[in-house]
Coordinates of C-alpha atoms in Angstrom, one line a residue:
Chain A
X220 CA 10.6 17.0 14.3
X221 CA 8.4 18.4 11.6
X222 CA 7.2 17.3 7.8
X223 CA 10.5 16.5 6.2
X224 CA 11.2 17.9 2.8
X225 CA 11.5 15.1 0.1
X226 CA 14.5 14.7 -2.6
X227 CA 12.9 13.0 -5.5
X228 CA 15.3 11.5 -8.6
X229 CA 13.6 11.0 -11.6
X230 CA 13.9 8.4 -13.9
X231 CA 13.1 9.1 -18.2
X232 CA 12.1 5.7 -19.5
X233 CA 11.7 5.0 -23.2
X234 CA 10.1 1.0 -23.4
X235 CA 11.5 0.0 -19.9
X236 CA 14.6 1.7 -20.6
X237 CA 16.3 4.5 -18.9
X238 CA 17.5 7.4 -21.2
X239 CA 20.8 8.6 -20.6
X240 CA 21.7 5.5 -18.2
X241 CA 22.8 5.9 -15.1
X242 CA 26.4 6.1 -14.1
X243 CA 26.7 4.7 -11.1
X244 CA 30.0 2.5 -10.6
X245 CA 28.9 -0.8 -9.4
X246 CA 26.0 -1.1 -11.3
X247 CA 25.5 -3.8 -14.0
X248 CA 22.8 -2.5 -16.1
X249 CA 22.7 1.3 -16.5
X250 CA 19.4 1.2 -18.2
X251 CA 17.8 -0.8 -16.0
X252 CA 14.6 1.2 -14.2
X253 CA 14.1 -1.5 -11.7
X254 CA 17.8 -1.6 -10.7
X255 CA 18.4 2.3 -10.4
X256 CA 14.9 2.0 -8.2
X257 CA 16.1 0.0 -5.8
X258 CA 19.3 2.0 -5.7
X259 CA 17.8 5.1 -5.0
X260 CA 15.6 3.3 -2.5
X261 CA 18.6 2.0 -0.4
X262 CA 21.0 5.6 -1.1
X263 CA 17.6 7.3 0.7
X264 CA 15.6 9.1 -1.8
X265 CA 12.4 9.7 -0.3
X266 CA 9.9 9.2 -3.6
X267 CA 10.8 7.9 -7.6
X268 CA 9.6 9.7 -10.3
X269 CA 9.3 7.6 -13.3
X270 CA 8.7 9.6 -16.5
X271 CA 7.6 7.2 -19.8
X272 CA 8.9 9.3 -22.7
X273 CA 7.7 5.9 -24.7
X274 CA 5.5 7.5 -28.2
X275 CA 4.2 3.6 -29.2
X276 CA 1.4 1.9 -27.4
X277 CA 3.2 -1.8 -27.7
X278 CA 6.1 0.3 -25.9
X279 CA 3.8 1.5 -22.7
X280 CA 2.8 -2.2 -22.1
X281 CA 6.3 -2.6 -21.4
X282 CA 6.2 0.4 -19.1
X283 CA 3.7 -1.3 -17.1
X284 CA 5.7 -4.6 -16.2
X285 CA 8.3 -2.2 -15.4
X286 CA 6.3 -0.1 -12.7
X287 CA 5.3 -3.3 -11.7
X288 CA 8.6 -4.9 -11.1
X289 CA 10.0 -1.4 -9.4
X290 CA 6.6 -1.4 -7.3
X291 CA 7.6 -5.1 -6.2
X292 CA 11.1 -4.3 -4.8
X293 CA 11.0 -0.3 -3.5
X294 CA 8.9 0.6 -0.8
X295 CA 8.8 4.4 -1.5
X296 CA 6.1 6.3 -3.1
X297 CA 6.4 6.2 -6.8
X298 CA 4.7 8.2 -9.1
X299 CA 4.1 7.3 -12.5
X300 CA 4.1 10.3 -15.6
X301 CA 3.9 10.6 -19.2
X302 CA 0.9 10.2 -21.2
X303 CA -1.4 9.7 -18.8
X304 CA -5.0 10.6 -21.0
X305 CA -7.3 8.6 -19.8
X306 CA -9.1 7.6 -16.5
X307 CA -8.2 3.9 -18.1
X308 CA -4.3 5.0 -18.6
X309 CA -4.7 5.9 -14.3
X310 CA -6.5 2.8 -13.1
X311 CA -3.9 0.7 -15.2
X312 CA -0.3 2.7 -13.5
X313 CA -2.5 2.5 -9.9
X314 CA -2.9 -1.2 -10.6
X315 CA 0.8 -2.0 -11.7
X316 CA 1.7 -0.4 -7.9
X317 CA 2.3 3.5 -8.9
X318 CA 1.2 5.6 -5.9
X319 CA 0.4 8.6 -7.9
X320 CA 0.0 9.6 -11.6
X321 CA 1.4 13.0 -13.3
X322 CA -0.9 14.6 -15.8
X323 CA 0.2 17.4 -18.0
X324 CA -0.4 18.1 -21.7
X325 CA -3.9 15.8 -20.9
X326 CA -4.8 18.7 -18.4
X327 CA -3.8 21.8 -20.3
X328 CA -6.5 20.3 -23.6
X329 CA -9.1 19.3 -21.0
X330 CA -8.8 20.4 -17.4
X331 CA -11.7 18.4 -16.6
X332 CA -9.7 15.4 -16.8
X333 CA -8.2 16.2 -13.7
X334 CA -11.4 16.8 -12.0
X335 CA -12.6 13.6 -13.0
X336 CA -9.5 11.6 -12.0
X337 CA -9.4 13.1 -8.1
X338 CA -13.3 12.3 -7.7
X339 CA -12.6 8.9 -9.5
X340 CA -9.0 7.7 -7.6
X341 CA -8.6 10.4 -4.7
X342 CA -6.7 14.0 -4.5
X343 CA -3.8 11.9 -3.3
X344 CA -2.9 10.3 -6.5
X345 CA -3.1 12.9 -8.6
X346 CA -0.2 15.3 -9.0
X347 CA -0.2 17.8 -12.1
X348 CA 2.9 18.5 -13.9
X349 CA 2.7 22.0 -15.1
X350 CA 5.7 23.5 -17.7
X351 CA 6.1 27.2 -17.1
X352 CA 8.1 29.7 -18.8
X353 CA 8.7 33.5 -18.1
X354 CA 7.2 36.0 -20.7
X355 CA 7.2 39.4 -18.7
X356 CA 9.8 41.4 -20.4
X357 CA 12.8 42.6 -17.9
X358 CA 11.4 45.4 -15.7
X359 CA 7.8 44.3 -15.8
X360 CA 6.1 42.0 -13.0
X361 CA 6.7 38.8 -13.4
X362 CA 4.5 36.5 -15.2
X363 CA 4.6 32.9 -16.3
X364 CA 2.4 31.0 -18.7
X365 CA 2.4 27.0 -19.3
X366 CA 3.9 25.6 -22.2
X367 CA 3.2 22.6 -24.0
X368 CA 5.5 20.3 -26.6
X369 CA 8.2 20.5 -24.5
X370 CA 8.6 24.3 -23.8
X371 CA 7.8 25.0 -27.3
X372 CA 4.3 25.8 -27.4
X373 CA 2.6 29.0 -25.0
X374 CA -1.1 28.8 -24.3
X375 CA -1.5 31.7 -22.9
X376 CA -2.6 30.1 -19.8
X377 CA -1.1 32.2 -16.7
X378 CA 1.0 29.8 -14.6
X379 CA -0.2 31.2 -10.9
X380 CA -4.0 30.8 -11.8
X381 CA -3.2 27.4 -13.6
X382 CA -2.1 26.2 -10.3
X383 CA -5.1 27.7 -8.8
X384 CA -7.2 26.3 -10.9
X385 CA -5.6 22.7 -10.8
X386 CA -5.5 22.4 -6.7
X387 CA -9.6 23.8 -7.0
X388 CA -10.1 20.7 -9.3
X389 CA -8.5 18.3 -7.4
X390 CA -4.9 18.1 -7.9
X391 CA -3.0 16.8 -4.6
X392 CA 0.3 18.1 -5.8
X393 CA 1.9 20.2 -7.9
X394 CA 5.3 19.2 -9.9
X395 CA 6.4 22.6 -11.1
X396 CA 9.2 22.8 -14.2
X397 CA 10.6 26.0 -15.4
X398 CA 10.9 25.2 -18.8
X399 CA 13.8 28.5 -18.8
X400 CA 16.1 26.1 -16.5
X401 CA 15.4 23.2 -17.4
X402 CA 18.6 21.6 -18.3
X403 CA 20.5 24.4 -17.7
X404 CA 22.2 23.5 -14.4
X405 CA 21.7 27.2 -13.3
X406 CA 19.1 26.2 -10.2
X407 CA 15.6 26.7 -9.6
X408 CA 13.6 29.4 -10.8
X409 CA 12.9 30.2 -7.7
X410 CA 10.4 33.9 -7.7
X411 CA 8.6 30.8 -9.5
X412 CA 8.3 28.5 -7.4
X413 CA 8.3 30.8 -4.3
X414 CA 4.8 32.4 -6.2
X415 CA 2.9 29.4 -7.1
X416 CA 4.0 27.6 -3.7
X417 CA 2.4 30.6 -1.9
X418 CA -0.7 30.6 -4.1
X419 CA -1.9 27.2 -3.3
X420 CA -1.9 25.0 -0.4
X421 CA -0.9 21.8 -1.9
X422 CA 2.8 20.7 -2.0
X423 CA 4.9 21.9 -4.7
X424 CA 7.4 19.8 -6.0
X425 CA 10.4 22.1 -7.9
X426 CA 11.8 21.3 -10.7
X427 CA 14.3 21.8 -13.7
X428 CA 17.9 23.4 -13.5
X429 CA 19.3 21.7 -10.7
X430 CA 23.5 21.9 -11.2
X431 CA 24.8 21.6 -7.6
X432 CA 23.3 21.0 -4.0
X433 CA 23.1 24.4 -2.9
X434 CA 20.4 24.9 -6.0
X435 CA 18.2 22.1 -4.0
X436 CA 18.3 24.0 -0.7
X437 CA 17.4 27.1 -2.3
X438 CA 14.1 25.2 -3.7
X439 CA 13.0 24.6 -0.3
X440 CA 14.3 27.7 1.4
X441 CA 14.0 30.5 -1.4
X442 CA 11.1 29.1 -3.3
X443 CA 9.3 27.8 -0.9
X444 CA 9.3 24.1 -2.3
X445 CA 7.9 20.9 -0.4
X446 CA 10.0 18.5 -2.5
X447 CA 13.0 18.9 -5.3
X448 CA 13.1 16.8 -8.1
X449 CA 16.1 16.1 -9.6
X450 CA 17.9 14.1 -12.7
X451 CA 21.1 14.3 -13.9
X452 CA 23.3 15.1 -10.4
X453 CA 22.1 12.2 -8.9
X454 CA 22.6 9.6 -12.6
X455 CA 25.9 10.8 -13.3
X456 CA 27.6 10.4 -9.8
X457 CA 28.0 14.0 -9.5
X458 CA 25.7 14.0 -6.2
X459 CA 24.6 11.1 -4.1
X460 CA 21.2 11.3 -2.2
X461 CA 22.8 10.9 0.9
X462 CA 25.0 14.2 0.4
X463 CA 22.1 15.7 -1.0
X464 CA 20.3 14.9 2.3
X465 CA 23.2 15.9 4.7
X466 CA 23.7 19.4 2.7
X467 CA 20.6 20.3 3.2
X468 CA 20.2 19.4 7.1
X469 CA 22.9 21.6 7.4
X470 CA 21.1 24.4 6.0
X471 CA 18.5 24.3 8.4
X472 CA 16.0 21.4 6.4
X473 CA 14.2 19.1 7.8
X474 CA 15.4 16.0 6.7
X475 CA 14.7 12.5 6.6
X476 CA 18.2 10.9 7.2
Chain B
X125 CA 1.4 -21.5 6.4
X126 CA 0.6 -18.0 7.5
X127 CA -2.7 -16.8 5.4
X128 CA -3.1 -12.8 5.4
X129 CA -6.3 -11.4 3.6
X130 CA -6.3 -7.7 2.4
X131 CA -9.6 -6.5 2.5
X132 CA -10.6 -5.3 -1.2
X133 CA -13.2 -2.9 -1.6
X134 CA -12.0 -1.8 -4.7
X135 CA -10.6 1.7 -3.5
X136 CA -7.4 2.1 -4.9
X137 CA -4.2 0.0 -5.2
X138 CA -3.6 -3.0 -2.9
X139 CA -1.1 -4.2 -4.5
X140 CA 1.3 -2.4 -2.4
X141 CA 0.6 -3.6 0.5
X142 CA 0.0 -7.6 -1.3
X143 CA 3.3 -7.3 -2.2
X144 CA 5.3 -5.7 1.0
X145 CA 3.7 -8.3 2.8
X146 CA 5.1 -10.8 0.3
X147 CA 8.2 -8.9 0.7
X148 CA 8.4 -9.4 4.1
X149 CA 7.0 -12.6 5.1
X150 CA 8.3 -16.0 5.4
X151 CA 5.7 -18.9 4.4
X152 CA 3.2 -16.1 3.7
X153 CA 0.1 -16.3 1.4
X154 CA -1.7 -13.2 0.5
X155 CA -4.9 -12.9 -1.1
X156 CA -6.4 -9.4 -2.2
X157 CA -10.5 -10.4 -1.4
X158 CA -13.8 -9.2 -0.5
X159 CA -14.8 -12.9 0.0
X160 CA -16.2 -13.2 3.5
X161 CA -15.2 -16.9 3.6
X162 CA -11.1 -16.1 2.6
X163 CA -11.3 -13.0 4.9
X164 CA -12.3 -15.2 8.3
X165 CA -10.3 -18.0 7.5
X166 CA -7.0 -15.6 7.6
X167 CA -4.5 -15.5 10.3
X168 CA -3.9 -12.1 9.7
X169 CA -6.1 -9.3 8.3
X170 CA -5.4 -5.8 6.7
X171 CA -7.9 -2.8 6.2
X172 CA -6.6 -0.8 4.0
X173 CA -8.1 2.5 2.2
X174 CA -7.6 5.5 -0.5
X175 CA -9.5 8.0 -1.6
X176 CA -12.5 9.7 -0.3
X177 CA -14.6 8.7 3.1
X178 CA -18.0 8.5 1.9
X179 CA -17.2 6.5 -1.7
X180 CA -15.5 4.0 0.7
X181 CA -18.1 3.6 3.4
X182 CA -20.7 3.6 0.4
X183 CA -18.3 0.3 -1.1
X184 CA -18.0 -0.8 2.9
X185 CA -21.6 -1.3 3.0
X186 CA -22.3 -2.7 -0.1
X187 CA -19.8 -5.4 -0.1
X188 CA -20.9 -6.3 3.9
X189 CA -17.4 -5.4 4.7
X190 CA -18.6 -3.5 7.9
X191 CA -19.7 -7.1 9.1
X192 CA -16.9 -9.1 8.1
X193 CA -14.7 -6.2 10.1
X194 CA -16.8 -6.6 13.1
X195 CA -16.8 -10.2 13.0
X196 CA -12.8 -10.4 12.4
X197 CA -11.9 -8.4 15.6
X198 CA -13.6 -10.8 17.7
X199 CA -10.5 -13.7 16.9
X200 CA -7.3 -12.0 15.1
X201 CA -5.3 -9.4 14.7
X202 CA -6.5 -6.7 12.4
X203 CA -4.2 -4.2 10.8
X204 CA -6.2 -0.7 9.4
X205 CA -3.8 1.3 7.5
X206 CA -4.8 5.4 6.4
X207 CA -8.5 5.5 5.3
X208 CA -8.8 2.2 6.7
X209 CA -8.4 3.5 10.2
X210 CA -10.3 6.8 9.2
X211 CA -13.5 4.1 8.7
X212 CA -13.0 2.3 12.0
X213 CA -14.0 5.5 14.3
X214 CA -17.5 7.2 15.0
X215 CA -17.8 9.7 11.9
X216 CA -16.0 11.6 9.3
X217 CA -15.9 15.1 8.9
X218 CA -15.1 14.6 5.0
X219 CA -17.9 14.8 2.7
X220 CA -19.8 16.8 5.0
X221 CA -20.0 14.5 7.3
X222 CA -19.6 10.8 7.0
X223 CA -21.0 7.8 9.5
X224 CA -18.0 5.6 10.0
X225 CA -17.8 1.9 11.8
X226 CA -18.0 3.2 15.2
X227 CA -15.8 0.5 16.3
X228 CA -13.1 3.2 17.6
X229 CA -14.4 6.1 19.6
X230 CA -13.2 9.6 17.8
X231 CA -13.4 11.3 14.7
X232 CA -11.9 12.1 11.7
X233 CA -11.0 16.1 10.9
X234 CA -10.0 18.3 8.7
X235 CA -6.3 19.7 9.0
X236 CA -7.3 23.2 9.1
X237 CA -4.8 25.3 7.1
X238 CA -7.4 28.5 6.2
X239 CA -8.7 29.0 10.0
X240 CA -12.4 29.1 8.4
X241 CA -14.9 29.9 11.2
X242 CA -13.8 30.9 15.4
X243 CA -10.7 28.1 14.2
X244 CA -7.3 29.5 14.2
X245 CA -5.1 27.9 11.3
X246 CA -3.2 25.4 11.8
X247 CA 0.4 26.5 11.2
X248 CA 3.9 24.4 10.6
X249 CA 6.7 24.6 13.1
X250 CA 8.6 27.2 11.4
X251 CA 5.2 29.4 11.6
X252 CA 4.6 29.1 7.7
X253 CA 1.2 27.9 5.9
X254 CA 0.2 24.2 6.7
X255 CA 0.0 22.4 3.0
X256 CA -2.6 19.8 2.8
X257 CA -2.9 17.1 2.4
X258 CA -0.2 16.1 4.6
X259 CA 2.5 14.4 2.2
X260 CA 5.9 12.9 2.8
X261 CA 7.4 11.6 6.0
X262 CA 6.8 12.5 9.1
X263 CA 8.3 11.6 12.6
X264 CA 6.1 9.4 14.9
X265 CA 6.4 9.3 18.6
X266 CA 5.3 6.0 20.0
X267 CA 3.3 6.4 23.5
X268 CA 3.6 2.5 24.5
X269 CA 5.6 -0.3 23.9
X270 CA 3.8 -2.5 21.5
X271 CA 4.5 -5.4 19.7
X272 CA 4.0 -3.7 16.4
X273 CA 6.8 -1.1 17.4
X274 CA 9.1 -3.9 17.9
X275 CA 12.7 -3.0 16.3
X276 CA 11.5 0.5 15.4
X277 CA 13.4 3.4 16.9
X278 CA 10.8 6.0 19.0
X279 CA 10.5 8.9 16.8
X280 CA 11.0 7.1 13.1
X281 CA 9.8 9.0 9.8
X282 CA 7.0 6.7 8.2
X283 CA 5.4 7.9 4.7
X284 CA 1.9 9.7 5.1
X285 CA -0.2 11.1 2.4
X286 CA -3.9 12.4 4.1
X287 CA -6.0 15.4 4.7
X288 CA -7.7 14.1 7.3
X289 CA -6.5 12.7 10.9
X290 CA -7.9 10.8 13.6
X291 CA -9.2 12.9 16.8
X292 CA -9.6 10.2 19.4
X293 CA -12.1 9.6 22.2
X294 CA -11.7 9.9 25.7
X295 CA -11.2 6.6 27.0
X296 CA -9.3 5.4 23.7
X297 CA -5.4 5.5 23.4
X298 CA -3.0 6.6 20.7
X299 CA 0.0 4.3 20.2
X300 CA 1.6 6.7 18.2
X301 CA 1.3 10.7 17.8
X302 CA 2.4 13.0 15.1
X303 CA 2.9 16.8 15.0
X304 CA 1.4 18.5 12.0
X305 CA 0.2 21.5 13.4
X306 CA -1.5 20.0 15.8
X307 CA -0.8 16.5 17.1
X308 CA -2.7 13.4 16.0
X309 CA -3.1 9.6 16.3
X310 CA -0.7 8.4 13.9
X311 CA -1.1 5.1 15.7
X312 CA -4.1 3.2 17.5
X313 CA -4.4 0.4 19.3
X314 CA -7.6 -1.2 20.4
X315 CA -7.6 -5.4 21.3
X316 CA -6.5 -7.3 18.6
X317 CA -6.9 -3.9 16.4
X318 CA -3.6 -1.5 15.2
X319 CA -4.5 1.0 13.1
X320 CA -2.0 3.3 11.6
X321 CA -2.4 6.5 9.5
X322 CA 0.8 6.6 7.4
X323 CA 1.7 3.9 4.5
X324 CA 3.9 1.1 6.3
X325 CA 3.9 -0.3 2.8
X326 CA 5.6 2.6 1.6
X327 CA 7.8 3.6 4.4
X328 CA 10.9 1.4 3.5
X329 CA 12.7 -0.2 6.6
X330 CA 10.6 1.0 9.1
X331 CA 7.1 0.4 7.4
X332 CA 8.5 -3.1 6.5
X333 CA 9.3 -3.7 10.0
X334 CA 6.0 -3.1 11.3
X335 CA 4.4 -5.2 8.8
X336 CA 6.4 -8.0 9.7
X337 CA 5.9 -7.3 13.6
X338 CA 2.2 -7.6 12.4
X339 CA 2.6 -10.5 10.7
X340 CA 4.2 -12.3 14.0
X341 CA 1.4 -10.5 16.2
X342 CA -1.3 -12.7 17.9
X343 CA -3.7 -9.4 18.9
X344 CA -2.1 -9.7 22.1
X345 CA -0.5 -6.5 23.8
X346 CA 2.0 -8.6 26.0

């Protein structure tokens, strides 16, 4: 019996909303966040990820009753991402019941942030959500750097010693997104994830690209990851967590079933 | 009317555990306090803890919580949970060395993943790298039959998020033990004190079990 390796579904909220819904069959409000939650909760998922895509500030109090209400009900972890700036934005999410905040674009403008918040709240709480993309040309050694804007922008920052950097500040956790596969249903990156999870000793959460189950046991067995996160197999019906689960204990993963 | 206090020290969020308590409680009041007073006129108590050793005892201290601990173990059951149980034992190694409560007799290490010094590193089952901190769920064997375990199968994955672990002394018992490259006290039991290192709050059924059992348990092992 060792550490088991987590499935994590993660929800997009725009003001308390889920983007996209949820098509599950018996549900009555695909949008709900609280709902889906509790669903994921009961089906086995061993964390939620809750991403607020909301741009208005009126809009985030909203998100806030909703982490509430999810923290309430489901007795998982949950972790709390999307504009989190501020040490105030962290103490607020903590205080509505998230277990742990994401940082991103805050961290890439002022890595000290993340410094600040794991000697303020705890390395536990504080996982950094890095968006990497390949620029080596074919042939050369691979290299990634860490967009910003939604894959959009480079900053020349090198992915490996981003995640260096990150864990040496503080971070507890990585959530890693190849910005290539995100959305693409073609699996992990996983020389990617296999090459930050080796440079650092905090958990590495692998994300973006996930189109069957055999691209979640790769995460874990190819690239090395601690925990896949995953969106759209698990919303649309196309996957349940507990086939999810039972796939990869037959690969040879620790589970928790 | 059965009155719980969790002890607020104003590291990190209590509301979990407030609310699973509420979740699982019938004719339950919870208050989230540092008031002395609410704290010793509770049925039930829980210690809880985040964050890092030395900013907590620093908080313990200030607020008098070390006495209002001491003075709650001698009538009712007390429930420690992760940093919480970190503070009840002799010292720390966090912070470079932290003087805990010394009401358990151990200390608190390091998982030691980079085999610094004569230590070898601590390696996971499948001989690869130990991350740390320890995150996600984890198996835990019990080693007696108590109350708390009630309703829990032997060998249940409860949620854990720490870097540190409990070594205990000599003539203490685990109630629980772990594997994480080396086993640890995932569970204590002391009197009317059960300490756990994992998040019972955040382990679904099982976590919501025990929380319940505790909420039934009169500090009696029988």
């Amino acid at each position: 019996m060792a550490l088991a390796k987590r499935i994590i579904p993660c929800l997009d909220c725009d003001k308390g909303r889920v983007v996209k819904g949820v098509k599950f069959l018996d549900i009555r409000d695909a949008g709900d966040p609280v709902e889906i939650s509790k669903r994921y909760s009961d089906a086995g998922a061993d964390e939620i990820t809750f991403l607020d895509i909301t741009a208005s500030h009126e809009g985030r109090e909203t998100t806030v009753h909703t982490v509430e209400a999810i923290a309430g009900q489901v007795f998982i972890p949950l972790t709390v991402g999307g504009g989190i700036r501020t040490l105030e934005d962290i103490r607020t999410m903590l205080n509505a019941g998230a277990d742990k905040v994401s940082i991103n674009t805050a961290a890439v403008f002022n890595p000290d942030f993340v410094r600040e918040a794991a000697e303020r709240f705890g390395s536990q709480c504080i996982v950094v959500a890095m968006d990497a993309k390949k620029v080596s040309a074919p042939g050369e050694k691979d290299r990634w750097e860490i967009f910003t804007h939604g894959g959009r922008k480079a900053t020349g920052i090198d992915a490996i010693e981003w995640a260096k950097r990150m864990v040496s500040y503080g971070a507890g956790e990585i959530l890693l997104t190849s910005m290539d596969r995100d959305g693409t249903k073609s699996g992990f990156d996983l020389p990617l994830n296999r090459a930050v999870s080796e440079s650092v000793s905090v958990p590495i959460i692998a994300s973006g690209g996930v189109g069957n189950l055999q691209d979640l046991a790769d995460g874990v067995l190819e690239g090395k990851a601690d925990a896949v996160l995953a969106a759209s197999i698990f919303h649309f019906g196309e996957y349940t967590i507990p086939e999810a689960k039972r796939y990869m204990a037959n690969k040879g993963i620790t589970m928790r079933l | 009317m059965n009155k719980v206090a969790v002890i607020d020290y104003g590291m990190g969020n209590l509301h979990s555990v407030a609310k699973a308590v509420e979740y699982v409680g019938r004719n339950v009041s919870v208050s989230v306090t540092s008031d002395a007073q609410t704290i010793l006129q509770a049925d039930h108590v829980i210690f809880p803890g985040v964050g890092a050793i030395r900013d907590c005892m620093a908080e313990i201290h200030r607020l008098h919580i070390d006495e209002i601990v001491a003075e709650v173990i001698r009538s009712k059951p007390l429930l420690a949970v992760c940093v919480g149980m970190q503070a009840l034992m002799d010292s720390s190694e966090e912070n470079g060395g932290v003087e805990c409560l010394g009401l358990v007799s151990g200390r608190v290490r390091l998982f030691n993943n980079a085999g610094s010094g004569n230590a070898v590193a601590h390696v996971d089952e499948d001989g690869s790298k130990l991350k740390v901190p320890h995150m996600g769920w984890n198996s835990v064997q019990q080693v007696d039959r108590h109350p708390l375990w009630a309703g829990i199968e032997d060998g249940s994955r409860f949620y854990f998020v720490h870097s540190y672990y409990v070594e205990l002394g000599a003539q203490e018992k685990a109630s629980g033990v772990t594997q994480y490259g080396v086993e640890f006290t995932a569970a204590l039991n002391k009197e009317n004190i059960f300490a756990v290192q994992f998040h019972p709050e955040k382990s679904q059924h099982s976590g919501l079990q025990l929380l319940s059992n505790f909420l039934k348990w009169d500090g009696t092992t029988q």
